Amino acid sequence: MALVFLDHPSSLAHDTGPHPEQAARIVSIERELDARGWLGFERIRSPAVQRADVTAVHSGSYVDAIERLCANGGGHIDFDTVVSERSFEAALHGAGGAVQLVEMLLDGTASNSFSAHRPPGHHASQARSMGFCLLNSVAIAARHAIDARGLERVMIVDWDVHHGNGTSDIFHASDQVLFVSIHQSPLYPGTGPARDVGSGPGRGFTANFPVPPGAGDAEFVSLVDHVVVPLARAFEPQLVLVSAGYDAHLEDPLAQCQVTELGYAAMTESLRRAAESLGAP
């Protein structure tokens, strides 16, 4: 099975100007992979997502509003989220990459895979953009796995330094998705307290682990090894998805966590081993 890297040139055309979420994020990843000979990755251009997959998560009127704003040249869709003419295209390919990743994993044509796209998605809720995010790609991918592929249990681990409030909201009342977030608190968006464990049928299927400013490899890796992995074993997911934000890194200027490359590698390997032991891609 191939180790797959999914991307699309439209990610670079999502023009945010002088903004912390910018094309240089993707450029730096691909430049490093170029320098290292792609480390065995098979590079695949992501397709655009089908509208039915998008509207399984987001309202049609919300999707139409984004498309219309981009078609008119772009602007601010909310106070901190800016779009340009090709941002909607980029978001469609980002979500399409996530869905393609799921298809390849479940078909057995890919092993571990990485989808490198922007704009990001985990703050976007059913009908609201937020925090630089337009379409919630990981939620769209999880919903596709359930609706189109018949999965009953999907696990999403979100280790972005900011709480993935959009993903949490979308699956808050679902017992089919276990959403686990490790995030700095206090920090934007101010959500994700440990007491929030989901609602209705989804009660017990949301797990929030706020960490204080200054938390680094020891705290993050320990949470994954001693809390997140046992949760996975209890839930027995058929698919594990990671919202892999890297802004808990010690050099990120927008937060105060201290995670290093070694910490991210350790968390990734721990989750990979756990998923493998459970027979989950």
Coordinates of C-alpha atoms in Angstrom, one line a residue:
M1 CA 0.0 0.0 0.0
A2 CA 1.2 3.5 -0.8
L3 CA 2.0 6.3 1.6
V4 CA 0.0 9.1 0.0
F5 CA 0.4 12.8 0.1
L6 CA -2.6 14.7 -1.3
D7 CA -2.5 18.4 -2.3
H8 CA -3.8 20.7 -5.0
P9 CA -2.4 23.9 -6.6
S10 CA -5.5 25.9 -5.7
S11 CA -4.3 25.9 -2.0
L12 CA -1.7 28.4 -3.1
A13 CA -4.3 30.5 -4.9
H14 CA -6.3 31.1 -1.7
D15 CA -4.9 34.6 -1.3
T16 CA -5.1 35.9 2.3
G17 CA -2.6 38.7 1.9
P18 CA -0.6 39.6 5.1
H19 CA -2.3 37.0 7.2
P20 CA -0.9 34.3 9.5
E21 CA -2.7 31.6 7.5
Q22 CA -1.0 31.9 4.2
A23 CA 0.3 29.9 1.2
A24 CA 3.8 29.8 2.7
R25 CA 2.6 27.0 5.0
I26 CA 2.1 24.7 2.1
V27 CA 5.2 25.9 0.2
S28 CA 7.4 25.1 3.2
I29 CA 6.0 21.5 3.6
E30 CA 6.5 20.7 -0.1
R31 CA 9.9 22.4 -0.2
E32 CA 11.1 20.2 2.6
L33 CA 9.7 17.0 1.0
D34 CA 11.4 18.0 -2.3
A35 CA 14.7 18.3 -0.4
R36 CA 14.2 14.8 1.1
G37 CA 13.0 13.0 -2.0
W38 CA 9.4 12.8 -0.8
L39 CA 10.3 10.1 1.7
G40 CA 8.4 7.4 -0.1
F41 CA 5.2 9.4 -0.5
E42 CA 3.0 9.0 -3.6
R43 CA 1.8 12.5 -4.5
I44 CA -1.8 12.8 -5.7
R45 CA -3.7 15.8 -6.8
S46 CA -6.9 16.1 -4.8
P47 CA -10.2 16.1 -6.7
A48 CA -13.0 18.6 -5.9
V49 CA -15.4 17.3 -3.3
Q50 CA -19.0 16.5 -4.4
R51 CA -21.6 19.0 -3.3
A52 CA -23.6 16.2 -1.6
D53 CA -20.7 15.5 0.7
V54 CA -20.4 19.1 1.6
T55 CA -24.1 19.6 2.3
A56 CA -24.1 16.5 4.4
V57 CA -22.2 18.7 6.9
H58 CA -22.8 22.3 5.9
S59 CA -26.1 24.1 5.1
G60 CA -26.6 24.8 1.4
S61 CA -27.2 28.5 2.0
Y62 CA -23.9 28.7 3.8
V63 CA -22.0 27.0 0.9
D64 CA -23.7 29.2 -1.6
A65 CA -22.7 32.3 0.3
I66 CA -19.0 31.4 0.3
E67 CA -19.2 30.6 -3.4
R68 CA -20.9 33.9 -4.2
L69 CA -18.5 36.0 -2.2
C70 CA -15.5 34.3 -4.0
A71 CA -17.1 34.7 -7.4
N72 CA -17.4 38.5 -6.6
G73 CA -13.7 38.8 -5.9
G74 CA -13.6 37.9 -2.2
G75 CA -13.4 39.8 1.0
H76 CA -13.9 39.1 4.7
I77 CA -16.6 36.5 5.3
D78 CA -16.2 37.1 9.0
F79 CA -13.9 39.3 11.1
D80 CA -10.9 37.1 10.9
T81 CA -11.6 34.9 7.8
V82 CA -10.7 36.3 4.4
V83 CA -11.4 34.8 1.0
S84 CA -10.2 35.6 -2.5
E85 CA -11.5 34.7 -6.0
R86 CA -10.2 31.1 -5.8
S87 CA -10.7 30.3 -2.1
F88 CA -13.9 28.4 -2.7
E89 CA -12.1 26.2 -5.3
A90 CA -9.3 25.6 -2.8
A91 CA -11.8 24.6 -0.1
L92 CA -13.5 22.2 -2.4
H93 CA -10.2 20.5 -3.2
G94 CA -9.2 20.5 0.4
A95 CA -12.4 18.6 1.4
G96 CA -12.1 16.5 -1.8
G97 CA -8.6 15.5 -0.7
A98 CA -9.9 14.4 2.7
V99 CA -12.7 12.3 1.1
Q100 CA -10.2 10.8 -1.4
L101 CA -7.9 9.9 1.5
V102 CA -10.8 8.1 3.2
E103 CA -11.7 6.2 0.0
M104 CA -8.1 5.1 -0.5
L105 CA -7.6 4.1 3.1
L106 CA -10.8 2.0 3.2
D107 CA -10.1 0.5 -0.2
G108 CA -6.6 -0.6 1.0
T109 CA -4.8 1.4 -1.7
A110 CA -3.1 3.7 0.8
S111 CA -1.7 3.2 4.2
N112 CA -1.0 6.3 6.3
S113 CA -1.8 9.4 4.3
F114 CA -1.4 13.2 4.7
S115 CA -3.7 15.8 3.2
A116 CA -2.0 19.2 2.9
H117 CA -4.5 21.8 2.0
R118 CA -5.7 25.3 2.9
P119 CA -7.9 27.0 3.9
P120 CA -8.2 25.0 7.1
G121 CA -11.5 23.7 8.4
H122 CA -11.9 22.7 12.0
H123 CA -13.4 25.9 13.3
A124 CA -16.1 25.9 10.5
S125 CA -19.5 24.7 11.9
Q126 CA -22.7 23.7 10.0
A127 CA -23.5 27.3 8.9
R128 CA -20.6 29.5 10.1
S129 CA -17.1 30.3 9.0
M130 CA -14.6 31.1 11.7
G131 CA -10.9 31.2 12.5
F132 CA -9.7 31.2 8.9
C133 CA -11.9 28.1 8.2
L134 CA -14.5 27.7 5.4
L135 CA -15.4 24.0 4.9
N136 CA -14.8 21.5 7.7
S137 CA -12.8 18.9 5.7
V138 CA -12.3 16.4 8.5
A139 CA -16.0 16.5 9.3
I140 CA -16.9 16.0 5.7
A141 CA -14.5 13.1 5.4
A142 CA -15.9 11.5 8.6
R143 CA -19.5 11.9 7.4
H144 CA -18.6 10.5 4.0
A145 CA -17.1 7.4 5.7
I146 CA -20.3 6.9 7.6
D147 CA -22.9 7.7 4.9
A148 CA -21.2 6.5 1.8
R149 CA -19.0 3.6 3.2
G150 CA -21.2 2.4 6.0
L151 CA -18.8 2.9 8.9
E152 CA -20.3 3.0 12.3
R153 CA -17.4 4.3 14.4
V154 CA -15.0 7.1 13.3
M155 CA -12.4 8.7 15.6
I156 CA -11.2 12.2 15.1
V157 CA -8.1 13.4 17.1
D158 CA -7.6 17.1 16.9
W159 CA -4.2 18.3 18.3
D160 CA -4.3 21.8 16.8
V161 CA -3.5 24.3 19.6
H162 CA -6.9 25.8 19.2
H163 CA -10.0 23.8 20.1
G164 CA -11.8 22.4 17.0
N165 CA -15.1 23.9 18.0
G166 CA -16.7 23.5 14.5
T167 CA -15.9 19.7 14.4
S168 CA -17.1 19.4 18.0
D169 CA -20.4 21.2 17.2
I170 CA -21.1 19.1 14.1
F171 CA -20.7 15.8 15.9
H172 CA -21.8 16.9 19.4
A173 CA -24.9 14.7 19.5
S174 CA -23.5 11.8 17.5
D175 CA -22.4 8.4 18.9
Q176 CA -20.8 7.5 15.6
V177 CA -17.9 9.9 15.9
L178 CA -15.5 10.1 18.9
F179 CA -14.1 13.6 18.9
V180 CA -10.9 14.1 21.0
S181 CA -9.2 17.5 21.3
I182 CA -6.0 18.5 22.9
H183 CA -5.7 22.3 22.9
Q184 CA -4.3 25.2 24.8
S185 CA -6.6 27.0 27.3
P186 CA -7.2 29.8 27.7
L187 CA -6.9 30.6 24.0
Y188 CA -9.2 31.3 21.0
P189 CA -12.0 30.3 20.5
G190 CA -12.5 29.9 24.2
T191 CA -14.4 26.6 23.8
G192 CA -13.6 22.9 24.7
P193 CA -13.7 22.7 28.5
A194 CA -13.1 19.3 30.0
R195 CA -16.7 19.2 31.2
D196 CA -18.0 19.2 27.7
V197 CA -18.5 15.5 26.8
G198 CA -21.2 15.8 24.1
S199 CA -24.9 15.9 24.2
G200 CA -27.9 13.6 23.7
P201 CA -26.9 10.3 22.0
G202 CA -23.4 11.8 21.7
R203 CA -22.8 12.2 25.4
G204 CA -19.5 10.6 26.2
F205 CA -18.3 10.8 22.6
T206 CA -16.6 14.2 23.0
A207 CA -13.4 14.3 25.0
N208 CA -11.6 17.6 25.6
F209 CA -8.2 17.9 27.1
P210 CA -7.2 21.6 27.7
V211 CA -3.6 22.2 28.5
P212 CA -2.0 25.3 29.9
P213 CA 0.3 27.7 28.1
G214 CA 3.8 26.2 28.2
A215 CA 2.7 22.6 27.7
G216 CA 5.1 20.8 25.5
D217 CA 6.1 17.3 24.3
A218 CA 5.8 15.7 27.8
E219 CA 2.2 16.8 28.3
F220 CA 1.0 16.2 24.7
V221 CA 2.7 12.9 24.2
S222 CA 1.5 11.7 27.7
L223 CA -2.1 12.6 26.9
V224 CA -1.9 10.7 23.6
D225 CA -0.2 7.6 25.1
H226 CA -2.1 7.4 28.4
V227 CA -5.5 8.9 27.6
V228 CA -6.2 9.1 23.8
V229 CA -5.0 5.6 22.9
P230 CA -7.0 4.0 25.7
L231 CA -10.1 5.9 24.5
A232 CA -9.4 4.5 21.0
R233 CA -9.2 1.0 22.3
A234 CA -12.5 1.3 24.2
F235 CA -14.3 2.9 21.2
E236 CA -12.8 0.5 18.6
P237 CA -12.9 2.9 15.6
Q238 CA -13.1 1.7 12.1
L239 CA -11.2 4.8 10.9
V240 CA -8.9 7.3 12.7
L241 CA -8.6 10.8 11.3
V242 CA -6.3 13.5 12.7
S243 CA -6.9 17.2 12.5
A244 CA -3.1 17.8 12.4
G245 CA -2.6 21.5 13.2
Y246 CA 1.0 22.2 14.1
D247 CA 0.5 25.5 15.9
A248 CA 1.2 24.0 19.3
H249 CA 4.8 24.1 18.0
L250 CA 7.2 26.1 20.2
E251 CA 8.0 28.5 17.4
D252 CA 4.4 29.4 16.6
P253 CA 3.7 33.0 17.4
L254 CA 0.0 32.8 18.0
A255 CA 0.0 30.4 21.0
Q256 CA 2.3 29.5 23.9
C257 CA 2.7 25.8 23.7
Q258 CA 6.1 24.2 23.4
V259 CA 5.7 21.0 21.2
T260 CA 8.7 20.1 19.0
E261 CA 9.0 18.0 15.9
L262 CA 9.9 15.0 18.1
G263 CA 6.7 15.4 20.0
Y264 CA 4.6 15.5 16.9
A265 CA 6.4 12.4 15.6
A266 CA 5.8 10.6 18.9
M267 CA 2.1 11.4 18.9
T268 CA 1.8 10.3 15.3
E269 CA 3.5 7.0 15.8
S270 CA 1.5 6.3 19.0
L271 CA -1.8 6.8 17.1
R272 CA -0.5 4.9 14.1
R273 CA 0.3 1.9 16.3
A274 CA -3.0 2.0 18.1
A275 CA -5.0 2.2 14.8
E276 CA -2.9 -0.7 13.4
S277 CA -3.6 -2.8 16.5
L278 CA -7.3 -2.2 16.1
G279 CA -7.3 -2.9 12.4
A280 CA -8.3 0.6 11.6
P281 CA -6.8 2.7 8.8

